[in-house]
Coordinates of C-alpha atoms in Angstrom, one line a residue:
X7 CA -27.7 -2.9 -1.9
X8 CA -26.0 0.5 -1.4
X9 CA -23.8 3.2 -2.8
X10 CA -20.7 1.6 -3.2
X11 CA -19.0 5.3 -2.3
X12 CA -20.9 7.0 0.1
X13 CA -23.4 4.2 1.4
X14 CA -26.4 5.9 0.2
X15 CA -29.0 3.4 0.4
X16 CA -31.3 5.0 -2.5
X17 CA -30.0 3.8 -5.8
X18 CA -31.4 4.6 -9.6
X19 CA -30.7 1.3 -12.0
X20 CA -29.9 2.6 -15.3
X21 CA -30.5 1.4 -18.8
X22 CA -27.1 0.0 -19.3
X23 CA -27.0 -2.1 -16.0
X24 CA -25.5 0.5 -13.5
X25 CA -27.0 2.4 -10.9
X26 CA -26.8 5.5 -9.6
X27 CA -26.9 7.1 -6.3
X28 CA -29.7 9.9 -5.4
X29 CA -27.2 11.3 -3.1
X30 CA -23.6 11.4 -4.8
X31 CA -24.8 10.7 -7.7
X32 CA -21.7 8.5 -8.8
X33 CA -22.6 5.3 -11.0
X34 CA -20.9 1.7 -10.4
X35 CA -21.9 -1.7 -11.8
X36 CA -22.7 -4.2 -9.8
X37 CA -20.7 -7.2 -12.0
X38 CA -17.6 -4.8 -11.7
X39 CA -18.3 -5.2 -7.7
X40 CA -19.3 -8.7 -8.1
X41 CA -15.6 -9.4 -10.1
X42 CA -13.6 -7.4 -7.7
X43 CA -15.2 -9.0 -4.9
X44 CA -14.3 -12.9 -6.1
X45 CA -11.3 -11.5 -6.8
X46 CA -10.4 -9.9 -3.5
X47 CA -12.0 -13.6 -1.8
X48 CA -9.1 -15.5 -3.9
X49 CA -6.5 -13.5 -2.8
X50 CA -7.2 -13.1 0.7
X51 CA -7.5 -17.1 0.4
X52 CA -4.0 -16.7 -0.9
X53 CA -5.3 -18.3 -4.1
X54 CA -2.7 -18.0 -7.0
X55 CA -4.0 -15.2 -10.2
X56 CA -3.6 -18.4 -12.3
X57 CA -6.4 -20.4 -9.6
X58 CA -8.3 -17.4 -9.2
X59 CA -8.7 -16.5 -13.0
X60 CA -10.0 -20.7 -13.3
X61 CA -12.0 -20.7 -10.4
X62 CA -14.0 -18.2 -11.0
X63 CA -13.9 -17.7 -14.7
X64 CA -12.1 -13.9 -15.0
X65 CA -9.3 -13.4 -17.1
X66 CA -5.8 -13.8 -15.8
X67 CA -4.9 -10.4 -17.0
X68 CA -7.8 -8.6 -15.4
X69 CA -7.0 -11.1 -11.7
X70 CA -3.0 -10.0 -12.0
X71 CA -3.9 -6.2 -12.6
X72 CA -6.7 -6.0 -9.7
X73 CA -4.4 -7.7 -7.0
X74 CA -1.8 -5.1 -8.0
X75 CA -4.4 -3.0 -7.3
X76 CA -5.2 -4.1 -4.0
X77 CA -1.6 -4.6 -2.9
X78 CA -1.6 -0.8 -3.1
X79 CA -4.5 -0.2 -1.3
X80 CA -3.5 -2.7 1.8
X81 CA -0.1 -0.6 1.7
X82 CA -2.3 2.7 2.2
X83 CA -4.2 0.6 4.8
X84 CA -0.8 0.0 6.4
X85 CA 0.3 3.7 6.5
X86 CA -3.4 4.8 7.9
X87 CA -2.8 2.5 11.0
X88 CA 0.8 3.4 11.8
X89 CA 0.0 7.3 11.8
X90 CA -2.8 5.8 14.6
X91 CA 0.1 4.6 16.4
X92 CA 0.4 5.9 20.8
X93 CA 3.7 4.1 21.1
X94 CA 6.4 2.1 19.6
X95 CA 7.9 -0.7 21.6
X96 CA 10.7 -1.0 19.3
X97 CA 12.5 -1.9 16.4
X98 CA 15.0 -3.5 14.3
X99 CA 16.7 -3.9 11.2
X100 CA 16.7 -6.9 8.9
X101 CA 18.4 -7.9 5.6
X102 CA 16.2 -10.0 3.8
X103 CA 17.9 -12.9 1.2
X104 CA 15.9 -14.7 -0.9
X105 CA 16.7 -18.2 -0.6
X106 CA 17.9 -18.9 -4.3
X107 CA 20.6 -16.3 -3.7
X108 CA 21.8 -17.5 -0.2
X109 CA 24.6 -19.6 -1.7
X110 CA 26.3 -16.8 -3.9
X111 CA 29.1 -14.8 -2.2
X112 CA 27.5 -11.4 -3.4
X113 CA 24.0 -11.7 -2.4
X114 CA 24.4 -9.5 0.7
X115 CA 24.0 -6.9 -2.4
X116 CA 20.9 -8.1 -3.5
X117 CA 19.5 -8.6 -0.1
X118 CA 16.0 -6.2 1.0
X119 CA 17.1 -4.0 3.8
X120 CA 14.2 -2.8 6.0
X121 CA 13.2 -1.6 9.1
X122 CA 10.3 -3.4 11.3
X123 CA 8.9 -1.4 14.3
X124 CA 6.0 -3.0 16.7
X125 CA 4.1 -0.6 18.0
X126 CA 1.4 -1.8 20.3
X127 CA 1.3 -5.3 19.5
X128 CA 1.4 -4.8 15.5
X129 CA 4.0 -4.3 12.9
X130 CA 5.4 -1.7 10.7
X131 CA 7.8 -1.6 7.9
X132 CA 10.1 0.9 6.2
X133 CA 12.6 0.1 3.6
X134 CA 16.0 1.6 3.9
X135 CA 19.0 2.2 1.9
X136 CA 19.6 0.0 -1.1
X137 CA 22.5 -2.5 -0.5
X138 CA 23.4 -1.8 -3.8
X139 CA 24.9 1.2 -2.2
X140 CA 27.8 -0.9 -0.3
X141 CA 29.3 -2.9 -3.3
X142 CA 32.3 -0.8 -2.6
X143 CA 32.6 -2.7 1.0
X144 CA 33.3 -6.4 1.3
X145 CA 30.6 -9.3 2.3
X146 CA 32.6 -9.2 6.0
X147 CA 32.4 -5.3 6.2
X148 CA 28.9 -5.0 5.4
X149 CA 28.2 -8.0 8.1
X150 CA 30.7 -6.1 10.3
X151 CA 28.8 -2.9 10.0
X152 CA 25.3 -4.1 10.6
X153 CA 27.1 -5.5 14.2
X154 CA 28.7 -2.7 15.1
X155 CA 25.3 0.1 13.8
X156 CA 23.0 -2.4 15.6
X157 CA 19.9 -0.2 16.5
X158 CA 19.3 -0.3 20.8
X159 CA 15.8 -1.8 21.7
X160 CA 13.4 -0.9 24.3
X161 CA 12.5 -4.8 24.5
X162 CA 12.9 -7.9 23.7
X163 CA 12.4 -8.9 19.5
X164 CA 9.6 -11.0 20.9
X165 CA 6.7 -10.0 18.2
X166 CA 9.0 -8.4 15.3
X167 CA 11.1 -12.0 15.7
X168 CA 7.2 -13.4 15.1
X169 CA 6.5 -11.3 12.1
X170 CA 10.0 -12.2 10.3
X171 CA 9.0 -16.0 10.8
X172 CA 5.7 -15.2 9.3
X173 CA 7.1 -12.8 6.5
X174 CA 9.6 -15.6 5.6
X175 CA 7.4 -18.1 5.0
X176 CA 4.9 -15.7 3.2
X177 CA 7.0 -14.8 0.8
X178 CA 8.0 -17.8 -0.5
X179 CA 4.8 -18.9 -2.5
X180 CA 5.8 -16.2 -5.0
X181 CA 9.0 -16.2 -7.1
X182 CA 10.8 -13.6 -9.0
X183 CA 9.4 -10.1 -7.0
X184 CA 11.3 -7.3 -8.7
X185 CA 12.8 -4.7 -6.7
X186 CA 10.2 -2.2 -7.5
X187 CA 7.5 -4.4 -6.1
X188 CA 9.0 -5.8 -3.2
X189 CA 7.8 -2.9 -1.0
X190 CA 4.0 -3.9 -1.8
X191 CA 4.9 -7.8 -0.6
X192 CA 6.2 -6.5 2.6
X193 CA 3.6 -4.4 3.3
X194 CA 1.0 -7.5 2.2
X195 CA 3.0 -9.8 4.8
X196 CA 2.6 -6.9 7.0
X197 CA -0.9 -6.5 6.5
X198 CA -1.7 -10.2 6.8
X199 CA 0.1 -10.5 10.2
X200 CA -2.0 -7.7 12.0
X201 CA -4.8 -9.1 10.5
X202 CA -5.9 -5.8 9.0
X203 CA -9.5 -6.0 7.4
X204 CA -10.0 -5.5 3.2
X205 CA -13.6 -4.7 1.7
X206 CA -14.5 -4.2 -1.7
X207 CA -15.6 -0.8 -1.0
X208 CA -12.0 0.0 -0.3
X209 CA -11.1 -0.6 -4.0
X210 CA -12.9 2.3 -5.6

């Protein structure tokens, strides 16, 4: 075993069940990293809070608060990558509906509205204006708008058309994502589809 944050592999095991490193000198407990670390295997599994809280015995509370944890992590993850970026191949816009709102003549309003760029092979996501904004224009308008404002590609949609399949069927194992939140899904669909990599020394 080894420093959780600095990978120092002299450690000092304490009374109380931590250890600390020689070099940093930080503590950590190694049933804190043992917890996270189930937990972080259930999510990537795309285990449920509720089946990951059963399955390995941690309460729910504690499973919902750590994956919030870790959805803002993987967005930070996201962010480090893009600024990596040499080139963007190109982009488009998409409105984003959920599918229990399709049916009602004003859920243009309530739609997601974001921006998905691949550059180099993998995806990145930026959410723009509120739709909120245009409930002074009509359903048709809007539509209108978004033909008319439609943002010129280098190529063809060939892996952003990929990542909007994947993103749509991602997103439908969970139900009622606030507004405030949504950004973190997106960026977890996001993650998912590059096939970014997550370890539990990320989450301290």
């Amino acid at each position: 075993m080894s420093c959780i944050y600095c990978n120092h592999y002299i450690l000092y095991k304490l009374n109380d069940g931590y250890y600390k490193c020689a070099k940093c000198k930080r503590k950590f407990s190694p049933k804190k990293i043992e917890r996270k670390a189930k937990i972080l295997k259930g999510f990537l599994d795309l285990l449920t809070p509720n089946e990951i809280s059963k399955k390995y015995n941690i309460s729910y509370s504690t499973v919902v608060k750590e994956i919030k944890n870790k959805r803002r992590v993987i967005a930070d993850i996201c962010e480090k990558e893009f600024l990596k970026k040499e080139n963007i191949n190109e982009f488009e816009e998409y409105l984003y509906i959920p599918k229990s709102l399709k049916k009602s003549p004003n859920s243009i309003y309530k739609a997601q509205n974001f921006l998905t760029i691949d550059y180099g092979g993998n995806i990145y996501n930026i959410m723009l204006s509120n739709m909120k904004n245009y409930e002074t224009l009509s359903p048709n308008e809007i539509k209108s708008m978004f033909r008319q404002s439609k943002i010129i590609k280098i190529y063809e949609k060939t892996t952003i058309k990929k990542f909007w399949i994947f993103f749509e069927e991602f997103i439908k194992k969970f139900k009622g994502i606030s507004e405030k939140e949504f950004f973190y899904y997106l960026k977890e669909a996001e993650f998912r589809f590059n096939g970014y990599k997550i370890e539990v020394k990320d989450l301290f």
